[in-house]
Amino acid sequence: MSVRIKKVVIRAFRGIPELELDLDGKSLLLRGENGTGKSSIVDAIEFFFTGKVSHLEGVRGLSLRRHGPHVNSNPKDVNIEITFNPDNISLNRNFTSEPHPPEGFVTYFQATQKGTFILHRSQILEFIMSQPKDRFRAIGSIIGIEPLDNVEIVMMRLRDELRGKVESKENEIVRLIKELSEALGKNITKVKDVLPALNEILEKCKLPSIKSLDEVDKHAEEMLMAVKKTESIDKIKAINEILEITKTPFIPQEIINELEAINKNVKSLLEDKVRVELSIADLLESGRKVIKKEKMDICPLCEQKIDRGRLLSRIEIRLKTLRELSEEASEIRRDSEMIISDMERISDEINSIISKIEIFPELSEEKSKLLDKADLLKDCMKKIESAKDLKREMPIQEANQLKEKIEHLVGSISLKCGQLLDEIGLTEEEKKVLEIVRIIEQARSKAKDISKVDSELQTYQRYYKLAEKIYTAFSDTKKTKIQEIYNTIQEDIERFYSILHPNEPHRNIELKVAL
C-alpha cells in the first residue's frame, strides 16, 4: 500500500504560530526569505515522525521542549497533525503523546528511525565536490552510516590488537628459544631438544641424567644437598634465581627503538589533527568576526542558515572516524600491543625479583626502589595505551629514563647477590654444582615458558583469524550495500544538482567503492 501525506497542520512549533498545508500527496517546493519559517516546516515534520529535531541535538544540546514551542506559546500548545491517504487517517504528535500508526503505516514510521531523515543541500554539495576517493565517506553522511562506522572501528581495533598479540607471542617464543640455546650452549629449535642437551651437560660433569623435565626440581634439590652449607640452601637457591633473572637487560634497546618507530606514525596523525583543528579555528574566527559585524544569521559561504554547533560536532566525528580507520592507526594499535606485552613480561620479572629478595635484609633498600620502579613501569604502560588510542605521543623519554634506572638498580642487586654468595663460602666444587643447578633450572623454566606461550599463541591465532573474517565480511558487506544504495540514487543526485545549479555541469559524480 502506497501511503501519501494529504495534509499537514502545525500549531505553535518553532517559527510557526499556526499553518495548514494541503499537499494532497504531491511534492512541495518552499521558497522565501531567511527567517520566514521554511526550516520550521521541515523541523515539524521531522518532530512528528521521530520525536526530535536533529539540528538541535548538536554540541549545544538544546532542549526541544524549551526551544521547540513558538516564542509566544507554551509547550502544551504544540501539536503536529498529519493526515494520510488512503483512508484519510489523521495522527498527532505533541510533547505528551506520540502517533500510533495503523498496521499498514508501521513500516514507514520504522524507516524514519534509521539513517538521515533530512537531506541538506550542504550534504549534496559535499558529495558532488568531493574527490572520487573521498566520495565513499561523503555519501556516508547522506545515508547515515556513522553507527556502522563505529561498529567497524570496534571490529578493526579488536582485529589489530589480536594481531599484535599473535606477533608478540611469536617474538616471545623466538626470544625464549634464543635464551635457552645460549644457556645450554647448543642450538635448540624445539622443546624436545632440551632434555638431550641437558643430559649431555650432566654426563660431562659426571652427574646422573634426567629422564624427564618434570624431574628437574627433584634433581636440583638432590644436587644442592651436596652443598655443605645446608642451612643456607634457601638463600643459595634464591640468589641463584636472582642472578639468572638479572643476566639479561630488563628493557632491551629494541623496545625503545620500536617505541620511537611507532611514535613517528603517532606524531604524524596527531599533527594532522592539530592542523585541521587550527584550520577550523581560523575559519570560525574569521566567520565569527564577519557574522558579528554584519549581524548575519546565515553562512557567508553557502548562504544557508547557520547551525555551527551541529556542523562542528559532525566534522569532529567524521575526522575521528577517518583517523581511526586509517592504515597508520591500525599499524599503531598492532605494534603498541606488542610493546605492551613486552612491558607486562618485564613487570612480571620485576615482581619475581621483589618476592625473592624478601629474605635478604641487606637488600631492603633495593626492594623499596624496585617497588617504585614497578609503579613507574605501570604508569609508562598506561601512557603507551593512551598513545595507542591517539590521545598523546609515546612516552619515549620516560621509557629511556626508566630503562636506565632499572638497569642501574638491577646491576646493584646482582652485585650484592654475588657478594652474598661469596660470604656463604662455597668451595669451587660446590660453585660448579651450583652453576649446573642454575643451568638445568633455567632450561626447565624456559622450556615451560615456551610451552605456555605456544599454547597462548595458538589461542590468539584462532581468535585473530575469526576476528579478521568477521571484520572483512562486515566491511565488505557495508561497502557493497553502500554501492547498491548509490546505484539506485545516482540519477536523483544528478537531477537534484542540475536543479540547484542549472548552469554548472556536475561531471564526475560516479561512486566506485573499493572492496
Short mmCIF file of C-alpha atoms in Angstrom, two decimals:
data_model
loop_
_atom_site.label_atom_id
_atom_site.label_comp_id
_atom_site.label_asym_id
_atom_site.label_seq_id
_atom_site.Cartn_x
_atom_site.Cartn_y
_atom_site.Cartn_z
CA MET A 1 0.00 0.00 0.00
CA SER A 2 1.42 3.39 -1.05
CA VAL A 3 0.98 5.97 1.72
CA ARG A 4 0.93 9.71 0.92
CA ILE A 5 0.69 12.82 3.07
CA LYS A 6 -2.59 14.61 2.41
CA LYS A 7 -2.40 17.48 4.89
CA VAL A 8 -0.02 18.93 7.50
CA VAL A 9 -1.28 21.12 10.36
CA ILE A 10 1.36 22.81 12.54
CA ARG A 11 0.50 24.67 15.74
CA ALA A 12 2.86 26.69 17.96
CA PHE A 13 6.03 24.99 16.74
CA ARG A 14 9.38 26.76 16.21
CA GLY A 15 8.78 29.82 13.98
CA ILE A 16 5.19 28.87 13.11
CA PRO A 17 2.22 30.04 15.22
CA GLU A 18 -0.25 28.11 13.01
CA LEU A 19 -0.06 26.71 9.49
CA GLU A 20 -2.10 24.29 7.36
CA LEU A 21 -0.63 22.77 4.19
CA ASP A 22 -2.88 20.83 1.80
CA LEU A 23 -0.43 18.63 -0.11
CA ASP A 24 -2.87 16.02 -1.41
CA GLY A 25 0.02 13.54 -1.81
CA LYS A 26 2.10 15.84 -4.02
CA SER A 27 5.63 17.25 -3.67
CA LEU A 28 6.13 20.73 -2.27
CA LEU A 29 8.71 23.40 -3.09
CA LEU A 30 9.09 26.09 -0.42
CA ARG A 31 10.53 29.48 -1.31
CA GLY A 32 11.06 32.56 0.82
CA GLU A 33 13.48 34.88 2.55
CA ASN A 34 15.55 33.78 5.51
CA GLY A 35 13.59 33.70 8.76
CA THR A 36 10.17 33.17 7.14
CA GLY A 37 9.72 29.65 8.57
CA LYS A 38 10.79 27.28 5.77
CA SER A 39 13.04 25.28 8.08
CA SER A 40 10.36 25.19 10.77
CA ILE A 41 8.06 23.22 8.45
CA VAL A 42 10.80 20.63 7.92
CA ASP A 43 11.52 20.59 11.67
CA ALA A 44 7.83 19.98 12.40
CA ILE A 45 7.65 17.00 10.02
CA GLU A 46 10.85 15.55 11.49
CA PHE A 47 9.45 16.01 15.01
CA PHE A 48 6.20 14.29 14.03
CA PHE A 49 7.94 11.17 12.70
CA THR A 50 10.98 10.92 15.01
CA GLY A 51 10.13 12.89 18.15
CA LYS A 52 13.25 15.04 17.77
CA VAL A 53 14.80 17.83 15.71
CA SER A 54 18.28 16.68 14.73
CA HIS A 55 19.93 20.07 14.32
CA LEU A 56 19.01 20.98 17.91
CA GLU A 57 20.98 17.96 19.15
CA GLY A 58 24.43 19.31 18.23
CA VAL A 59 27.17 20.13 20.73
CA ARG A 60 24.89 22.76 22.26
CA GLY A 61 22.45 20.07 23.40
CA LEU A 62 19.44 22.37 23.20
CA SER A 63 16.24 21.18 24.86
CA LEU A 64 13.47 20.56 22.31
CA ARG A 65 10.81 21.15 24.95
CA ARG A 66 12.35 24.54 25.69
CA HIS A 67 13.29 25.64 22.17
CA GLY A 68 10.60 23.80 20.21
CA PRO A 69 7.48 25.87 21.02
CA HIS A 70 6.77 29.13 19.21
CA VAL A 71 8.13 32.15 21.07
CA ASN A 72 4.60 33.28 22.04
CA SER A 73 3.37 29.81 23.06
CA ASN A 74 3.82 27.16 25.74
CA PRO A 75 4.88 23.51 25.31
CA LYS A 76 1.26 22.36 25.87
CA ASP A 77 0.18 24.40 22.81
CA VAL A 78 2.46 22.48 20.43
CA ASN A 79 0.77 19.98 18.12
CA ILE A 80 1.63 18.49 14.75
CA GLU A 81 -1.19 16.74 12.89
CA ILE A 82 -0.65 14.89 9.61
CA THR A 83 -3.43 13.35 7.55
CA PHE A 84 -2.56 10.45 5.26
CA ASN A 85 -4.10 8.87 2.19
CA PRO A 86 -5.57 6.39 1.61
CA ASP A 87 -8.36 6.19 4.20
CA ASN A 88 -7.96 9.83 5.34
CA ILE A 89 -6.14 8.77 8.55
CA SER A 90 -5.04 11.59 10.90
CA LEU A 91 -2.29 11.19 13.50
CA ASN A 92 -0.93 13.65 16.08
CA ARG A 93 2.29 14.26 18.00
CA ASN A 94 2.95 16.73 20.81
CA PHE A 95 5.19 16.79 23.88
CA THR A 96 2.97 14.40 25.84
CA SER A 97 1.83 11.88 23.22
CA GLU A 98 3.15 10.27 20.07
CA PRO A 99 1.36 8.92 16.98
CA HIS A 100 0.16 5.31 16.96
CA PRO A 101 0.09 4.35 13.28
CA PRO A 102 -2.16 1.57 11.97
CA GLU A 103 -0.51 -1.66 10.85
CA GLY A 104 -0.18 -0.55 7.22
CA PHE A 105 1.80 2.54 8.28
CA VAL A 106 4.24 0.87 10.68
CA THR A 107 6.93 0.20 8.05
CA TYR A 108 7.02 3.88 7.09
CA PHE A 109 7.38 5.04 10.68
CA GLN A 110 10.10 2.47 11.38
CA ALA A 111 12.05 3.67 8.33
CA THR A 112 12.14 7.23 9.73
CA GLN A 113 14.10 5.99 12.76
CA LYS A 114 17.03 4.87 10.60
CA GLY A 115 19.63 6.85 8.69
CA THR A 116 19.29 10.52 7.82
CA PHE A 117 15.78 11.96 7.98
CA ILE A 118 16.59 15.35 6.44
CA LEU A 119 18.82 15.63 3.36
CA HIS A 120 20.54 19.02 3.42
CA ARG A 121 21.84 20.91 0.40
CA SER A 122 25.29 21.03 2.03
CA GLN A 123 25.42 17.22 2.08
CA ILE A 124 24.65 17.02 -1.64
CA LEU A 125 27.30 19.64 -2.41
CA GLU A 126 29.86 17.88 -0.22
CA PHE A 127 29.29 14.71 -2.20
CA ILE A 128 29.39 16.43 -5.60
CA MET A 129 32.54 18.42 -4.87
CA SER A 130 34.49 15.65 -3.14
CA GLN A 131 37.28 13.74 -4.85
CA PRO A 132 36.36 10.22 -6.03
CA LYS A 133 38.48 8.65 -3.29
CA ASP A 134 36.61 10.64 -0.60
CA ARG A 135 33.15 10.14 -2.07
CA PHE A 136 32.53 6.96 -0.08
CA ARG A 137 32.74 8.99 3.16
CA ALA A 138 30.70 11.85 1.73
CA ILE A 139 27.76 9.62 0.89
CA GLY A 140 28.03 8.15 4.38
CA SER A 141 26.76 11.40 5.88
CA ILE A 142 23.79 11.29 3.48
CA ILE A 143 22.63 7.76 4.21
CA GLY A 144 23.66 7.83 7.89
CA ILE A 145 26.35 5.16 8.21
CA GLU A 146 28.00 6.66 11.31
CA PRO A 147 26.73 3.84 13.59
CA LEU A 148 28.15 1.30 11.13
CA ASP A 149 31.47 3.17 11.10
CA ASN A 150 31.59 2.90 14.89
CA VAL A 151 30.95 -0.85 14.72
CA GLU A 152 33.65 -1.19 12.05
CA ILE A 153 36.14 0.70 14.23
CA VAL A 154 35.46 -1.61 17.20
CA MET A 155 35.94 -4.67 14.97
CA MET A 156 39.11 -3.22 13.46
CA ARG A 157 40.56 -2.39 16.88
CA LEU A 158 39.90 -5.92 18.12
CA ARG A 159 41.46 -7.41 14.99
CA ASP A 160 44.53 -5.15 15.29
CA GLU A 161 45.01 -5.91 18.98
CA LEU A 162 44.73 -9.67 18.39
CA ARG A 163 47.22 -9.47 15.55
CA GLY A 164 49.56 -7.59 17.89
CA LYS A 165 49.11 -10.35 20.49
CA VAL A 166 49.93 -13.02 17.89
CA GLU A 167 53.10 -11.24 16.77
CA SER A 168 54.09 -10.59 20.38
CA LYS A 169 53.77 -14.29 21.29
CA GLU A 170 55.72 -15.31 18.17
CA ASN A 171 58.53 -12.92 19.12
CA GLU A 172 58.48 -14.16 22.70
CA ILE A 173 58.96 -17.76 21.57
CA VAL A 174 61.91 -16.70 19.40
CA ARG A 175 63.43 -14.85 22.38
CA LEU A 176 62.94 -17.79 24.76
CA ILE A 177 64.47 -20.28 22.31
CA LYS A 178 67.47 -17.97 21.82
CA GLU A 179 67.99 -17.64 25.59
CA LEU A 180 67.58 -21.40 26.02
CA SER A 181 70.17 -22.09 23.31
CA GLU A 182 72.62 -19.67 24.98
CA ALA A 183 72.11 -21.28 28.40
CA LEU A 184 72.70 -24.81 27.07
CA GLY A 185 75.47 -23.81 24.68
CA LYS A 186 73.70 -25.64 21.89
CA ASN A 187 71.27 -24.68 19.12
CA ILE A 188 67.76 -25.52 20.32
CA THR A 189 64.78 -25.36 17.96
CA LYS A 190 62.14 -27.35 19.85
CA VAL A 191 61.29 -28.12 23.47
CA LYS A 192 62.01 -31.82 22.87
CA ASP A 193 65.66 -30.91 22.17
CA VAL A 194 66.14 -29.61 25.73
CA LEU A 195 66.35 -32.93 27.63
CA PRO A 196 69.12 -34.48 25.45
CA ALA A 197 71.12 -31.24 25.68
CA LEU A 198 70.76 -31.17 29.49
CA ASN A 199 71.82 -34.81 29.87
CA GLU A 200 74.84 -34.13 27.69
CA ILE A 201 75.93 -31.39 30.13
CA LEU A 202 75.28 -33.65 33.15
CA GLU A 203 77.23 -36.51 31.57
CA LYS A 204 80.28 -34.26 31.03
CA CYS A 205 80.15 -33.31 34.71
CA LYS A 206 79.74 -36.99 35.69
CA LEU A 207 76.32 -36.34 37.20
CA PRO A 208 73.17 -38.52 36.97
CA SER A 209 71.00 -37.95 33.90
CA ILE A 210 67.38 -36.74 33.92
CA LYS A 211 64.57 -38.85 32.45
CA SER A 212 62.04 -36.03 32.19
CA LEU A 213 61.88 -32.24 32.57
CA ASP A 214 59.32 -32.87 35.30
CA GLU A 215 62.18 -34.32 37.40
CA VAL A 216 64.30 -31.15 37.23
CA ASP A 217 63.18 -29.74 40.60
CA LYS A 218 63.83 -33.02 42.39
CA HIS A 219 67.17 -33.43 40.61
CA ALA A 220 68.21 -29.87 41.51
CA GLU A 221 67.25 -30.41 45.18
CA GLU A 222 69.39 -33.56 45.35
CA MET A 223 72.34 -31.75 43.77
CA LEU A 224 72.02 -28.84 46.21
CA MET A 225 72.07 -31.29 49.12
CA ALA A 226 75.69 -31.94 48.14
CA VAL A 227 76.46 -28.38 49.20
CA LYS A 228 77.90 -28.46 52.74
CA LYS A 229 76.21 -25.25 53.87
CA THR A 230 72.81 -26.93 54.18
CA GLU A 231 71.47 -24.14 56.42
CA SER A 232 71.98 -21.72 53.51
CA ILE A 233 70.21 -23.81 50.85
CA ASP A 234 67.15 -21.49 50.61
CA LYS A 235 69.34 -18.41 50.32
CA ILE A 236 71.57 -20.06 47.74
CA LYS A 237 68.53 -21.03 45.64
CA ALA A 238 67.10 -17.51 45.83
CA ILE A 239 70.44 -15.90 44.93
CA ASN A 240 70.86 -18.37 42.09
CA GLU A 241 67.44 -17.45 40.65
CA ILE A 242 68.01 -13.69 41.05
CA LEU A 243 71.38 -13.89 39.31
CA GLU A 244 69.74 -15.79 36.45
CA ILE A 245 66.93 -13.23 36.03
CA THR A 246 69.36 -10.30 36.10
CA LYS A 247 71.72 -11.71 33.46
CA THR A 248 69.88 -10.02 30.55
CA PRO A 249 68.70 -6.37 30.21
CA PHE A 250 65.19 -5.83 31.55
CA ILE A 251 64.24 -3.25 28.92
CA PRO A 252 66.22 -4.07 25.76
CA GLN A 253 67.17 -1.20 23.45
CA GLU A 254 64.98 -2.86 20.80
CA ILE A 255 61.87 -1.87 22.77
CA ILE A 256 62.96 1.78 22.86
CA ASN A 257 63.73 1.67 19.13
CA GLU A 258 60.30 0.19 18.41
CA LEU A 259 58.60 2.86 20.54
CA GLU A 260 60.39 5.57 18.54
CA ALA A 261 59.31 3.95 15.25
CA ILE A 262 55.66 3.75 16.38
CA ASN A 263 55.80 7.34 17.61
CA LYS A 264 56.58 8.60 14.10
CA ASN A 265 53.14 7.42 12.97
CA VAL A 266 51.51 8.72 16.15
CA LYS A 267 53.05 12.18 15.70
CA SER A 268 52.00 12.26 12.05
CA LEU A 269 48.35 11.56 12.88
CA LEU A 270 48.35 13.94 15.85
CA GLU A 271 49.90 16.71 13.73
CA ASP A 272 47.21 16.17 11.08
CA LYS A 273 44.60 16.54 13.82
CA VAL A 274 46.20 19.76 15.10
CA ARG A 275 46.46 21.20 11.58
CA VAL A 276 42.79 20.54 10.93
CA GLU A 277 41.77 21.98 14.31
CA LEU A 278 43.85 25.11 13.67
CA SER A 279 42.34 25.50 10.21
CA ILE A 280 38.82 25.12 11.63
CA ALA A 281 39.67 27.62 14.37
CA ASP A 282 40.92 30.14 11.80
CA LEU A 283 37.80 29.65 9.68
CA LEU A 284 35.49 30.00 12.66
CA GLU A 285 37.28 33.09 13.93
CA SER A 286 37.02 34.76 10.52
CA GLY A 287 33.38 33.72 10.23
CA ARG A 288 32.62 34.93 13.75
CA LYS A 289 34.02 38.37 13.00
CA VAL A 290 32.06 38.66 9.75
CA ILE A 291 28.81 37.40 11.26
CA LYS A 292 29.15 39.61 14.34
CA LYS A 293 29.98 42.71 12.34
CA GLU A 294 27.28 42.23 9.71
CA LYS A 295 24.78 40.71 12.18
CA MET A 296 24.31 37.77 9.82
CA ASP A 297 22.32 34.65 10.66
CA ILE A 298 23.35 32.78 7.50
CA CYS A 299 26.65 31.34 6.36
CA PRO A 300 28.63 33.87 4.28
CA LEU A 301 29.97 30.98 2.16
CA CYS A 302 26.89 28.97 1.18
CA GLU A 303 24.11 31.35 2.28
CA GLN A 304 22.43 28.65 4.34
CA LYS A 305 21.04 29.04 7.84
CA ILE A 306 23.84 28.52 10.35
CA ASP A 307 23.90 25.63 12.81
CA ARG A 308 27.55 25.82 13.77
CA GLY A 309 27.32 23.54 16.79
CA ARG A 310 25.87 20.63 14.89
CA LEU A 311 28.26 21.16 11.98
CA LEU A 312 31.33 21.16 14.23
CA SER A 313 30.08 18.06 16.02
CA ARG A 314 29.67 16.16 12.74
CA ILE A 315 33.05 17.32 11.42
CA GLU A 316 34.83 16.14 14.56
CA ILE A 317 33.06 12.76 14.47
CA ARG A 318 33.97 12.24 10.81
CA LEU A 319 37.60 13.26 11.35
CA LYS A 320 37.92 10.93 14.34
CA THR A 321 36.41 8.09 12.34
CA LEU A 322 38.75 8.67 9.40
CA ARG A 323 41.79 8.75 11.69
CA GLU A 324 40.82 5.54 13.45
CA LEU A 325 40.05 3.74 10.18
CA SER A 326 43.40 4.69 8.64
CA GLU A 327 46.07 2.08 7.96
CA GLU A 328 48.55 4.08 10.08
CA ALA A 329 46.22 3.88 13.09
CA SER A 330 45.81 0.15 12.53
CA GLU A 331 49.59 -0.32 12.48
CA ILE A 332 49.98 1.77 15.65
CA ARG A 333 47.44 -0.37 17.54
CA ARG A 334 49.06 -3.60 16.36
CA ASP A 335 52.65 -2.61 17.20
CA SER A 336 51.68 -0.98 20.50
CA GLU A 337 50.07 -4.21 21.64
CA MET A 338 53.42 -5.96 21.15
CA ILE A 339 55.21 -3.34 23.26
CA ILE A 340 52.57 -3.61 26.00
CA SER A 341 53.04 -7.40 26.08
CA ASP A 342 56.81 -6.91 26.49
CA MET A 343 56.20 -4.42 29.30
CA GLU A 344 53.90 -6.89 31.07
CA ARG A 345 56.65 -9.53 30.90
CA ILE A 346 59.17 -7.06 32.35
CA SER A 347 56.72 -6.23 35.15
CA ASP A 348 56.40 -9.95 35.97
CA GLU A 349 60.21 -10.29 36.17
CA ILE A 350 60.49 -7.28 38.49
CA ASN A 351 57.79 -8.72 40.77
CA SER A 352 59.65 -12.04 40.75
CA ILE A 353 62.85 -10.38 41.99
CA ILE A 354 60.90 -8.45 44.64
CA SER A 355 59.46 -11.70 46.03
CA LYS A 356 62.89 -13.41 46.07
CA ILE A 357 64.81 -10.67 47.91
CA GLU A 358 62.31 -10.71 50.80
CA ILE A 359 64.65 -13.00 52.78
CA PHE A 360 67.64 -10.66 52.46
CA PRO A 361 67.57 -7.69 54.91
CA GLU A 362 70.68 -6.42 53.14
CA LEU A 363 68.54 -5.76 50.04
CA SER A 364 65.65 -3.92 51.74
CA GLU A 365 66.64 -0.57 50.21
CA GLU A 366 66.84 -2.12 46.73
CA LYS A 367 63.44 -3.74 47.26
CA SER A 368 61.86 -0.36 48.07
CA LYS A 369 63.42 1.22 44.99
CA LEU A 370 62.30 -1.72 42.86
CA LEU A 371 58.70 -1.26 44.03
CA ASP A 372 58.90 2.38 42.93
CA LYS A 373 60.21 1.33 39.51
CA ALA A 374 57.36 -1.18 39.18
CA ASP A 375 54.88 1.68 39.71
CA LEU A 376 56.70 3.83 37.13
CA LEU A 377 56.53 0.93 34.68
CA LYS A 378 52.75 0.67 35.15
CA ASP A 379 52.44 4.42 34.54
CA CYS A 380 54.53 4.09 31.38
CA MET A 381 52.25 1.27 30.15
CA LYS A 382 49.18 3.48 30.70
CA LYS A 383 50.77 6.21 28.58
CA ILE A 384 51.50 3.70 25.81
CA GLU A 385 47.83 2.63 25.94
CA SER A 386 46.81 6.28 25.64
CA ALA A 387 49.18 6.85 22.70
CA LYS A 388 47.79 3.72 21.05
CA ASP A 389 44.41 5.48 21.04
CA LEU A 390 46.00 8.64 19.53
CA LYS A 391 45.48 10.70 22.67
CA ARG A 392 49.16 11.59 23.14
CA GLU A 393 52.66 10.78 21.90
CA MET A 394 54.58 7.69 23.01
CA PRO A 395 56.46 8.20 26.32
CA ILE A 396 59.92 7.86 24.74
CA GLN A 397 61.78 9.95 27.32
CA GLU A 398 60.07 8.24 30.28
CA ALA A 399 60.84 4.79 28.84
CA ASN A 400 64.50 5.70 28.29
CA GLN A 401 64.89 7.06 31.82
CA LEU A 402 63.10 4.03 33.27
CA LYS A 403 65.38 1.70 31.30
CA GLU A 404 68.50 3.37 32.73
CA LYS A 405 67.17 3.43 36.30
CA ILE A 406 66.05 -0.21 36.26
CA GLU A 407 69.32 -1.42 34.72
CA HIS A 408 71.33 0.53 37.32
CA LEU A 409 69.22 -0.86 40.17
CA VAL A 410 69.25 -4.43 38.85
CA GLY A 411 73.02 -4.21 38.39
CA SER A 412 73.35 -3.20 42.04
CA ILE A 413 71.12 -6.12 43.13
CA SER A 414 73.15 -8.57 41.02
CA LEU A 415 76.42 -7.29 42.51
CA LYS A 416 75.14 -7.58 46.10
CA CYS A 417 73.78 -11.09 45.42
CA GLY A 418 77.21 -12.11 44.15
CA GLN A 419 78.77 -10.74 47.34
CA LEU A 420 76.21 -12.57 49.49
CA LEU A 421 77.02 -15.79 47.67
CA ASP A 422 80.74 -15.26 48.29
CA GLU A 423 80.06 -14.69 52.00
CA ILE A 424 78.39 -18.09 52.25
CA GLY A 425 81.83 -19.54 51.44
CA LEU A 426 81.21 -22.21 48.81
CA THR A 427 84.07 -24.37 47.55
CA GLU A 428 84.96 -24.39 43.87
CA GLU A 429 83.32 -27.80 43.54
CA GLU A 430 80.14 -26.51 45.16
CA LYS A 431 80.17 -23.48 42.86
CA LYS A 432 80.33 -25.84 39.85
CA VAL A 433 77.36 -27.78 41.21
CA LEU A 434 75.52 -24.51 41.74
CA GLU A 435 76.20 -23.48 38.14
CA ILE A 436 74.85 -26.81 36.85
CA VAL A 437 71.73 -26.39 39.02
CA ARG A 438 71.30 -22.89 37.59
CA ILE A 439 71.53 -24.22 34.03
CA ILE A 440 69.05 -27.07 34.47
CA GLU A 441 66.56 -24.88 36.37
CA GLN A 442 66.84 -22.19 33.71
CA ALA A 443 66.35 -24.78 30.96
CA ARG A 444 63.30 -26.18 32.73
CA SER A 445 61.86 -22.69 33.25
CA LYS A 446 62.44 -21.59 29.65
CA ALA A 447 61.03 -24.85 28.26
CA LYS A 448 57.95 -24.45 30.44
CA ASP A 449 57.55 -20.85 29.30
CA ILE A 450 57.86 -21.86 25.64
CA SER A 451 55.11 -24.47 26.01
CA LYS A 452 52.87 -21.97 27.79
CA VAL A 453 53.46 -19.18 25.26
CA ASP A 454 52.97 -21.58 22.36
CA SER A 455 49.58 -22.59 23.78
CA GLU A 456 48.63 -18.91 24.16
CA LEU A 457 49.85 -18.25 20.61
CA GLN A 458 47.57 -20.94 19.18
CA THR A 459 44.60 -19.45 21.07
CA TYR A 460 45.32 -15.91 19.84
CA GLN A 461 45.82 -17.19 16.29
CA ARG A 462 42.33 -18.74 16.35
CA TYR A 463 40.81 -15.54 17.75
CA TYR A 464 42.67 -13.39 15.22
CA LYS A 465 41.55 -15.48 12.23
CA LEU A 466 37.95 -15.30 13.46
CA ALA A 467 38.16 -11.53 14.09
CA GLU A 468 39.71 -10.97 10.65
CA LYS A 469 36.93 -12.95 8.95
CA ILE A 470 34.19 -11.08 10.84
CA TYR A 471 35.76 -7.67 10.19
CA THR A 472 36.39 -8.35 6.49
CA ALA A 473 32.87 -9.71 5.96
CA PHE A 474 31.31 -6.71 7.74
CA SER A 475 33.46 -4.11 5.97
CA ASP A 476 32.98 -5.63 2.51
CA THR A 477 29.23 -6.02 3.03
CA LYS A 478 28.94 -2.41 4.20
CA LYS A 479 30.79 -1.14 1.13
CA THR A 480 28.76 -3.36 -1.20
CA LYS A 481 25.47 -2.13 0.26
CA ILE A 482 26.57 1.49 0.01
CA GLN A 483 27.43 0.91 -3.65
CA GLU A 484 23.99 -0.64 -4.20
CA ILE A 485 22.28 2.29 -2.48
CA TYR A 486 24.21 4.79 -4.54
CA ASN A 487 23.45 2.98 -7.78
CA THR A 488 19.75 3.47 -7.04
CA ILE A 489 20.01 7.19 -6.22
CA GLN A 490 22.71 8.36 -8.63
CA GLU A 491 20.22 9.74 -11.18
CA ASP A 492 18.31 11.54 -8.41
CA ILE A 493 21.52 13.18 -7.16
CA GLU A 494 22.48 14.30 -10.67
CA ARG A 495 18.98 15.68 -11.28
CA PHE A 496 18.88 17.46 -7.92
CA TYR A 497 22.27 19.06 -8.59
CA SER A 498 21.11 20.22 -12.02
CA ILE A 499 18.07 21.89 -10.42
CA LEU A 500 20.22 23.65 -7.81
CA HIS A 501 22.95 24.64 -10.28
CA PRO A 502 21.47 24.60 -13.81
CA ASN A 503 24.49 26.29 -15.38
CA GLU A 504 27.17 24.12 -13.77
CA PRO A 505 27.95 20.63 -15.18
CA HIS A 506 28.19 18.00 -12.45
CA ARG A 507 30.57 15.74 -14.43
CA ASN A 508 32.13 13.02 -12.29
CA ILE A 509 29.50 12.03 -9.72
CA GLU A 510 30.10 8.32 -10.10
CA LEU A 511 30.93 6.29 -6.99
CA LYS A 512 33.00 3.12 -7.08
CA VAL A 513 33.62 1.63 -3.65
CA ALA A 514 36.94 -0.23 -3.46
CA LEU A 515 36.46 -3.63 -1.85
#
